[in-house]
Structures are given as C-alpha cells and as structure tokens.
Short mmCIF file of C-alpha atoms in Angstrom, two decimals:
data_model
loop_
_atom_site.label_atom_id
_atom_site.label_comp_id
_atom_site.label_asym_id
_atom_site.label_seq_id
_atom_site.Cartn_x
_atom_site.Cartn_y
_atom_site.Cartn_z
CA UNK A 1203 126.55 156.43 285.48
CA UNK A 1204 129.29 155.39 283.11
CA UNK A 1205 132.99 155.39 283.60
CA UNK A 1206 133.46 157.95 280.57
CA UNK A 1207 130.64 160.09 282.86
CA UNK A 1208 132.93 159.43 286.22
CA UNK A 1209 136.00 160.16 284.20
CA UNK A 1210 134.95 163.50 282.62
CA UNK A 1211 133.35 164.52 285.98
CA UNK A 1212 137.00 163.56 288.11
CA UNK A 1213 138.63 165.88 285.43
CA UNK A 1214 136.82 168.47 285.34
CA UNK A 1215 136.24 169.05 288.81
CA UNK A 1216 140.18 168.17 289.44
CA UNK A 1217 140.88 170.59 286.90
CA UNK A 1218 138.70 173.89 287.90
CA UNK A 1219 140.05 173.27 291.71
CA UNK A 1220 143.73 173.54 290.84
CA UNK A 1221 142.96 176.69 288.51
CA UNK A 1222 140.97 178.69 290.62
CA UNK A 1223 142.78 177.46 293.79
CA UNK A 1224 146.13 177.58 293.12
CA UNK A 1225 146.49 179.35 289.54
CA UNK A 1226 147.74 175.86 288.31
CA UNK A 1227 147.23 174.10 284.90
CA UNK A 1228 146.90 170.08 285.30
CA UNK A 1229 147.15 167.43 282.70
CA UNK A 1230 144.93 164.31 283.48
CA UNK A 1231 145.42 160.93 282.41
CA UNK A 1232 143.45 158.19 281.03
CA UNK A 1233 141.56 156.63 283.64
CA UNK A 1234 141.02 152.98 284.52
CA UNK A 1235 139.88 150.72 286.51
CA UNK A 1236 142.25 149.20 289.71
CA UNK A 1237 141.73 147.25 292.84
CA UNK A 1238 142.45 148.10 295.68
CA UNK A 1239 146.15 149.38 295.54
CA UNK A 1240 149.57 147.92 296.87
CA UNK A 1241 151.25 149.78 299.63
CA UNK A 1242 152.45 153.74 298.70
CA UNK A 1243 154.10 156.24 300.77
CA UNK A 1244 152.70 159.83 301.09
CA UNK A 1245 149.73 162.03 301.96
CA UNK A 1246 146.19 160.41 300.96
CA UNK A 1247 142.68 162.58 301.60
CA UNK A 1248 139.36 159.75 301.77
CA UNK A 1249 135.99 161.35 301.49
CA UNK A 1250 133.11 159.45 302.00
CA UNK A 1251 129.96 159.72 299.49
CA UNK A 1252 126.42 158.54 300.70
CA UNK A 1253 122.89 158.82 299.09
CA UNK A 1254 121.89 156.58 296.51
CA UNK A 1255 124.78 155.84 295.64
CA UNK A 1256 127.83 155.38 298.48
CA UNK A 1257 131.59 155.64 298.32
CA UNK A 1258 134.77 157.04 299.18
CA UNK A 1259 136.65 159.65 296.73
CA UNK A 1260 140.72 160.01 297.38
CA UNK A 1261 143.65 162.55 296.61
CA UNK A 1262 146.78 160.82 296.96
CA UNK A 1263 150.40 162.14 296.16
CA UNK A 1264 153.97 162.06 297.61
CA UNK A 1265 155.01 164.06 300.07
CA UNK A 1266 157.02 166.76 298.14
CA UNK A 1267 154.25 167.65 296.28
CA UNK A 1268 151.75 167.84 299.22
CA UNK A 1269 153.92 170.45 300.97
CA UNK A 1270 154.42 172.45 297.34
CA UNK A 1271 150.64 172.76 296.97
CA UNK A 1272 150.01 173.63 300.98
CA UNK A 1273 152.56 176.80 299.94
CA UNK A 1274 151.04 177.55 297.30
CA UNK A 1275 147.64 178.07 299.27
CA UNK A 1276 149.05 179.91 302.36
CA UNK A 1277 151.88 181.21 299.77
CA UNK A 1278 154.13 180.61 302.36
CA UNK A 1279 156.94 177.94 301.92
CA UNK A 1280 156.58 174.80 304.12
CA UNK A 1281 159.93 172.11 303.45
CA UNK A 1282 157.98 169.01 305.52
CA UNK A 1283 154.43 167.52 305.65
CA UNK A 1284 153.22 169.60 309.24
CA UNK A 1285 149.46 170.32 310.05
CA UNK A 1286 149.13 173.13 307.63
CA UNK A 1287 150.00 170.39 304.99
CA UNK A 1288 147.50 167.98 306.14
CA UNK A 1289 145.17 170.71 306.73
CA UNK A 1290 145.53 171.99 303.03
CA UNK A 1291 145.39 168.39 301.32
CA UNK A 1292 142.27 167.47 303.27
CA UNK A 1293 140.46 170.86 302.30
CA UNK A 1294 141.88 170.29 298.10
CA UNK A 1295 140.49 167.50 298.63
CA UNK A 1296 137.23 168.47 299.82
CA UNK A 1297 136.96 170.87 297.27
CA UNK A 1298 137.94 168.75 294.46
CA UNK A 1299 134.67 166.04 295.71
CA UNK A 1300 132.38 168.34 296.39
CA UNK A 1301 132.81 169.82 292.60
CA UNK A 1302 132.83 166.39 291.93
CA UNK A 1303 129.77 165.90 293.70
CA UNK A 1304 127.88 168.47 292.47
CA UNK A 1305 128.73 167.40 288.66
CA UNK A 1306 127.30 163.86 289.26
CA UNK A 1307 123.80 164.81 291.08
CA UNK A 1308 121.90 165.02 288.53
CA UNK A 1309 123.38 161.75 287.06
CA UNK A 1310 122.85 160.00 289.77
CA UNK A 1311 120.87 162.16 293.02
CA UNK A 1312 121.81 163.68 296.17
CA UNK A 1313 124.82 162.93 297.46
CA UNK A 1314 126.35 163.44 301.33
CA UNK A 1315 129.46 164.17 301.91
CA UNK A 1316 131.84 163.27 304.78
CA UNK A 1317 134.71 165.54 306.70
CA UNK A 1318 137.70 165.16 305.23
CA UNK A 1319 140.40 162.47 306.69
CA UNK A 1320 144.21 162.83 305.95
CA UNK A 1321 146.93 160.03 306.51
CA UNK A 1322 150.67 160.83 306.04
CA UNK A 1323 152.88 157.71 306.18
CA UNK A 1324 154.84 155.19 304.21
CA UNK A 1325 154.42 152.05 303.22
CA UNK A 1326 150.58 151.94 304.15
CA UNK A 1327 147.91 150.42 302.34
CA UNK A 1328 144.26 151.23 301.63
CA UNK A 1329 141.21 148.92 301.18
CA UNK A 1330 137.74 149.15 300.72
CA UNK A 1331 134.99 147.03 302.43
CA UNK A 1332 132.82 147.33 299.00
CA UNK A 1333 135.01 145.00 297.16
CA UNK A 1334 134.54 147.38 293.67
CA UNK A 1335 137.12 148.39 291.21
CA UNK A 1336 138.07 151.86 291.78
CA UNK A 1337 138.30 154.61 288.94
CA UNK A 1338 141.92 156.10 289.24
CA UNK A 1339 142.54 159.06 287.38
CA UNK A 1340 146.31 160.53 287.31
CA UNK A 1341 147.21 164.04 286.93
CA UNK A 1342 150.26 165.88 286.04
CA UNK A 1343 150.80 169.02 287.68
CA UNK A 1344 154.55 170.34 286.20
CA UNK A 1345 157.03 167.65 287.22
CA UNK A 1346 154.84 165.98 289.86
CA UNK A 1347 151.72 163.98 289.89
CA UNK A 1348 148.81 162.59 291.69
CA UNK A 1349 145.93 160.53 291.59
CA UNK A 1350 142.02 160.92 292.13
CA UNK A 1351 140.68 157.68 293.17
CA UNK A 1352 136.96 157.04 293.53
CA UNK A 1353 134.58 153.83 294.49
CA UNK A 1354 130.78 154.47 293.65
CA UNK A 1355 128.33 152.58 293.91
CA UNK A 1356 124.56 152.35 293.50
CA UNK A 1357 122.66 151.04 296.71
CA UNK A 1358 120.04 148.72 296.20
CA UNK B 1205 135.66 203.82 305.57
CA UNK B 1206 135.43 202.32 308.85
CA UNK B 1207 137.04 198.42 309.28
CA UNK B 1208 134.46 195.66 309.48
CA UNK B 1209 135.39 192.75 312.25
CA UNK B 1210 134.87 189.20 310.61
CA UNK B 1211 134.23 185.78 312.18
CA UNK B 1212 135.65 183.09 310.01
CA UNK B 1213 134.03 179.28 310.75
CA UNK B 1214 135.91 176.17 309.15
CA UNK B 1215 137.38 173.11 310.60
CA UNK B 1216 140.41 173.92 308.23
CA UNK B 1217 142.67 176.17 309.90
CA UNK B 1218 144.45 176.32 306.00
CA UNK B 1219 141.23 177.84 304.68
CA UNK B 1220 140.67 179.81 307.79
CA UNK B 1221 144.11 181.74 306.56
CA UNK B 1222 143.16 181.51 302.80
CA UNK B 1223 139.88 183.27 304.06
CA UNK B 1224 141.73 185.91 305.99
CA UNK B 1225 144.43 186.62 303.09
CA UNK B 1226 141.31 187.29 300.88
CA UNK B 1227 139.29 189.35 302.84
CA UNK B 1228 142.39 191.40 303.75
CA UNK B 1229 142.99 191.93 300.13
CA UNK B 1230 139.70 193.21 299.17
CA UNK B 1231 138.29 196.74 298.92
CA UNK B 1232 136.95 196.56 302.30
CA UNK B 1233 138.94 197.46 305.78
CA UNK B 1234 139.60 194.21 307.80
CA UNK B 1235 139.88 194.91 311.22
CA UNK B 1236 139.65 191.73 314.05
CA UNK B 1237 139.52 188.66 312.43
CA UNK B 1238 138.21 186.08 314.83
CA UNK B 1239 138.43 182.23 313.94
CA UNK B 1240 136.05 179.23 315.03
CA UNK B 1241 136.55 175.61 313.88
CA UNK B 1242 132.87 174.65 313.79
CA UNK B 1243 129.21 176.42 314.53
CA UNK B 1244 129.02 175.43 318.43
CA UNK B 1245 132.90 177.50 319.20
CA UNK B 1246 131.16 180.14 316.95
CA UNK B 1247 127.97 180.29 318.95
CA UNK B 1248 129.98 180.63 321.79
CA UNK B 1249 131.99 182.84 320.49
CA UNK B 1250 129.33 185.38 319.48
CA UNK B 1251 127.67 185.29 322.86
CA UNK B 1252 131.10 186.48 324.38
CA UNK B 1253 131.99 188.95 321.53
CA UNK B 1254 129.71 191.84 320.30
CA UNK B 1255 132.45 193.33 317.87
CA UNK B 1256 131.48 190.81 315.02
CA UNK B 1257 129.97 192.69 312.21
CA UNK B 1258 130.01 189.78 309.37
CA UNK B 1259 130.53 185.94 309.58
CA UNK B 1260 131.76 183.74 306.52
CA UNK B 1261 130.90 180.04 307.98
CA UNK B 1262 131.86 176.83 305.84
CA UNK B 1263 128.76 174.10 305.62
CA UNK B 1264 130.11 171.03 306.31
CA UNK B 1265 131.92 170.94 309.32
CA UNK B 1266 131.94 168.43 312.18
CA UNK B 1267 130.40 168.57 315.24
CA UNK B 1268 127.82 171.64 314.40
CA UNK B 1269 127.70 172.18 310.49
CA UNK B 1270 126.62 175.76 309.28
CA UNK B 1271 123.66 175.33 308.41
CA UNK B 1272 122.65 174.08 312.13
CA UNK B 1273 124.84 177.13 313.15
CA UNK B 1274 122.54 179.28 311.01
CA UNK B 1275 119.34 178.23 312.53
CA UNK B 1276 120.94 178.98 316.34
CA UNK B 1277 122.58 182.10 315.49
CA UNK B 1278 119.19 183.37 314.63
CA UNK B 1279 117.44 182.37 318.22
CA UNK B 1280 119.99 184.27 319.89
CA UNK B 1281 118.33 187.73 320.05
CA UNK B 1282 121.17 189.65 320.56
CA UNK B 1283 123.41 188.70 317.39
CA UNK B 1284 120.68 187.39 315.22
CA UNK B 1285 120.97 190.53 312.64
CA UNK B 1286 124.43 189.85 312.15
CA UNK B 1287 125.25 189.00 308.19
CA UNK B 1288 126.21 185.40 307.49
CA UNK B 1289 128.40 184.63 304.28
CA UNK B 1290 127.85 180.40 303.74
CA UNK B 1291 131.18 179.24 302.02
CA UNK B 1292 131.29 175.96 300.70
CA UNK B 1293 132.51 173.08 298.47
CA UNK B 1294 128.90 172.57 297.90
CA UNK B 1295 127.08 174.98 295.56
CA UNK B 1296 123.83 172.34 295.07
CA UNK B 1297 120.58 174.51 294.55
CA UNK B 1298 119.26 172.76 297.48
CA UNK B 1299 121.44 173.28 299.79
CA UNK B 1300 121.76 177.25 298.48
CA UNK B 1301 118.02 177.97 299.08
CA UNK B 1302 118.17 176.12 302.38
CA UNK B 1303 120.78 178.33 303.63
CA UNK B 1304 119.21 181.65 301.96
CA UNK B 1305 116.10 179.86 303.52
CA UNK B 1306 117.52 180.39 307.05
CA UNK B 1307 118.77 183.97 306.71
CA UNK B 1308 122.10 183.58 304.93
CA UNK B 1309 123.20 186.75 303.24
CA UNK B 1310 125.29 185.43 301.00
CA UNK B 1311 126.80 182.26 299.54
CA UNK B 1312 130.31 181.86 298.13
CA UNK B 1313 131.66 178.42 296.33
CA UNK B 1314 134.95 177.05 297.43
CA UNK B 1315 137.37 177.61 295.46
CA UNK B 1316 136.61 180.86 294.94
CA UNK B 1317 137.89 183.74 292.91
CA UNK B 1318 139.40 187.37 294.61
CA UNK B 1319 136.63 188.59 291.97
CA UNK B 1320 133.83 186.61 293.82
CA UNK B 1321 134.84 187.41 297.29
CA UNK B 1322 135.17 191.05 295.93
CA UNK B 1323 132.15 191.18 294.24
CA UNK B 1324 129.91 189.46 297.85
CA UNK B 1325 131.75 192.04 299.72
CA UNK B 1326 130.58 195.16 297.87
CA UNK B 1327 126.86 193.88 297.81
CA UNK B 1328 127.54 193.46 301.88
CA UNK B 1329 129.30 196.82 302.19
CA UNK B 1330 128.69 199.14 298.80
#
C-alpha cells in the first residue's frame, strides 16, 4: 500500500463520514509524513488496527470544535467537552476507521479493529511504540480543522 | 399502526441517542426504547423484559460484541424470534454474511442515512 493509496482512502472515508453524519462538506489537505508529534491540547480518538498489517488511526482537534460536532450529532448545543463530547468524538472516530478500514482490505487483508479511546487534555503528547512515520492528513471543516493521523504497518 | 418497542445495543451512549432520534423519526411508531451498552446487559436485559419487539445492536463493542450477542440471543428459547438489526462501522462482506449467518435480520452501515434506516424499517414492518 502506497501513501497516495492511504491518502485517498483517509479522504474519502473522512469525507463520506462528515456528509452523511453531520450534513457537513470538508476540505482535506495534502498529506505527509510526521513523527511522532510535539505536545497539543484538545480531544484525540486512537483506534487500533491489527491483521496483517497493525496500527493505530487518530482524530484529533481542539476543543471548540469537538463540542460543535457532538451538537451537531445529538443537535443539541453542548458549550464544554462533557461525556456526550467524548462519547461523540470516539464514535466519529470509529466511523471514520472503520470506512477507512473497509477501503484498504482489499489492498492490504482483513483488518481488526479496536474500541475506541478518547483523551481530552492539554499539553499532552502521543507516541507510538512502532517507531514509523505517521500519515497526517488535515481537514477543514468551515473555520475549524482537524487531523486524521494513521501508523500502518505490514507484519512480517 | 400499533408502536414497536426497540432495544438499542452500543457502548456509545451518543449513538444510542442518534439511534433513538432516527427511529423516532421514521414511518414507524416508537414506543419504549430500551438501551444496553454491550451484548451481555442486553442478554440480561431480554431475559427480564418481554416487551422488546426489534433490537438494532452495534458489532464491535467491548466486553460481549454483537455478533457473540447474536449467537446467545438465539439459545435463549424464549426471545430467540425476536428481529435483530446489526449496525456497524463495518460493512465487510464477511462480517455481513456472518451476521446474516447467525440470524440477523438486517444490517445497517454507520453512518447511515434517514433513507436507509427508513427503507430497513419498512422491510421489518411494511
């Protein structure tokens, strides 16, 4: 699997969650390649992938933007990051990787995938045990953004 | 038309409510709505409750995932005919035709549209 493949699949999946989900267009970025990141503040979603290949796919953003998209799914307004906003960025989440998911099968096989986990917090910092680049994609969704961050790769 | 009582399974309480809003919105008459966060509270659940008449259960959930739910709701004799919707982020063909493979009435990809939900409803309840 190619970056270009990982890329297209990240955006498209990204893209077909936010329309059907929450009736919203995004714009996606080019994507490249990053270590692992410096410390952020906000709410971050980690999936984990297993199969042949293995990995963990994020959603990050900041907080504002976390609590606009939880109202927008319970279309009820929510002001600060509570359960229903951790609740609703770990299930966008899920949905976004398991589109994801089911794009790259038949690139690369089956695929497991973990229970969502949320953190909320500032200045925190997130690292993976692989030691791989990860493929960042950023999004914007009006006058906010996010990322989709993901770290495949093959076993064996 | 008389109202149907649901049973909603997901660990997300958020798409517990997104599930409610849409079934309440459809053609068909919600009545109880009844909520468990995985298959085991579900079981449980359905051994305490006869009212359920239809049960939209995500896949992957901790603790007792749907499909394992699937396979135990149809041991227990008394609720085993009741219709199960599978909802889920994954809409592999394997993991379809295992679920259809265990009795599953229905399958439904997250996200999903109010035309989808309508349109699994009405084969459910014409």
């Amino acid at each position: 699997m190619t970056d270009d493949q990982l890329s297209a699949a990240i955006q498209s999946a990204t893209s077909s969650v936010f329309s059907t989900l929450l009736n919203l267009e995004v714009s996606a970025g080019t994507a490249f390649q990053q270590t692992d990141p410096q410390p952020i503040d906000g709410v971050m979603a980690l999936l984990g992938f297993t199969g042949n290949w293995v990995g963990t796919g994020i959603f990050y953003c900041q907080e504002k933007l976390a609590c606009q998209l939880s109202s927008t799914m319970l279309m009820s307004p929510i002001s600060e990051v509570n359960n229903d906003v951790l609740d609703g960025v770990g299930e966008l989440a899920n949905m976004i990787m398991g589109n994801l998911k089911d794009s790259l099968e038949p690139l690369i096989g089956g695929l497991g995938m973990s229970v969502p986990t949320v953190v909320y917090g500032r200045n925190f910092q997130t690292r993976s045990t692989m030691h791989r680049n990860w493929l960042v994609v950023h999004f914007t969704v009006g006058e906010d953004t996010f990322e989709i961050r993901v770290c495949l790769v093959a076993q064996g | 038309m008389p109202s149907i009582n649901v049973l909603i399974v997901d660990d997300s309480a958020v798409m517990r409510k997104i599930l409610e809003r849409s079934l309440r919105q459809s053609h068909v008459v919600i009545g109880a709505v009844y909520e468990a966060a995985d298959g085991a509270e579900a079981l449980e659940k359905l051994k305490e409750n006869s009212a359920v008449q239809v049960i939209f259960s995500d896949v992957n959930m901790p603790n007792m995932d749907g499909l394992e739910f699937l396979r135990q709701l149809r041991a227990l004799e008394k609720r085993k005919g009741v219709p199960v919707v599978m909802v889920t982020t994954e809409g592999t063909e394997s993991k379809v035709m295992e679920a259809l493979g265990l009795g599953a009435a229905g399958y439904i990809r997250k996200p999903f549209t109010a035309e989808q939900m309508q349109e699994t409803l009405t084969k459910l309840f014409p």
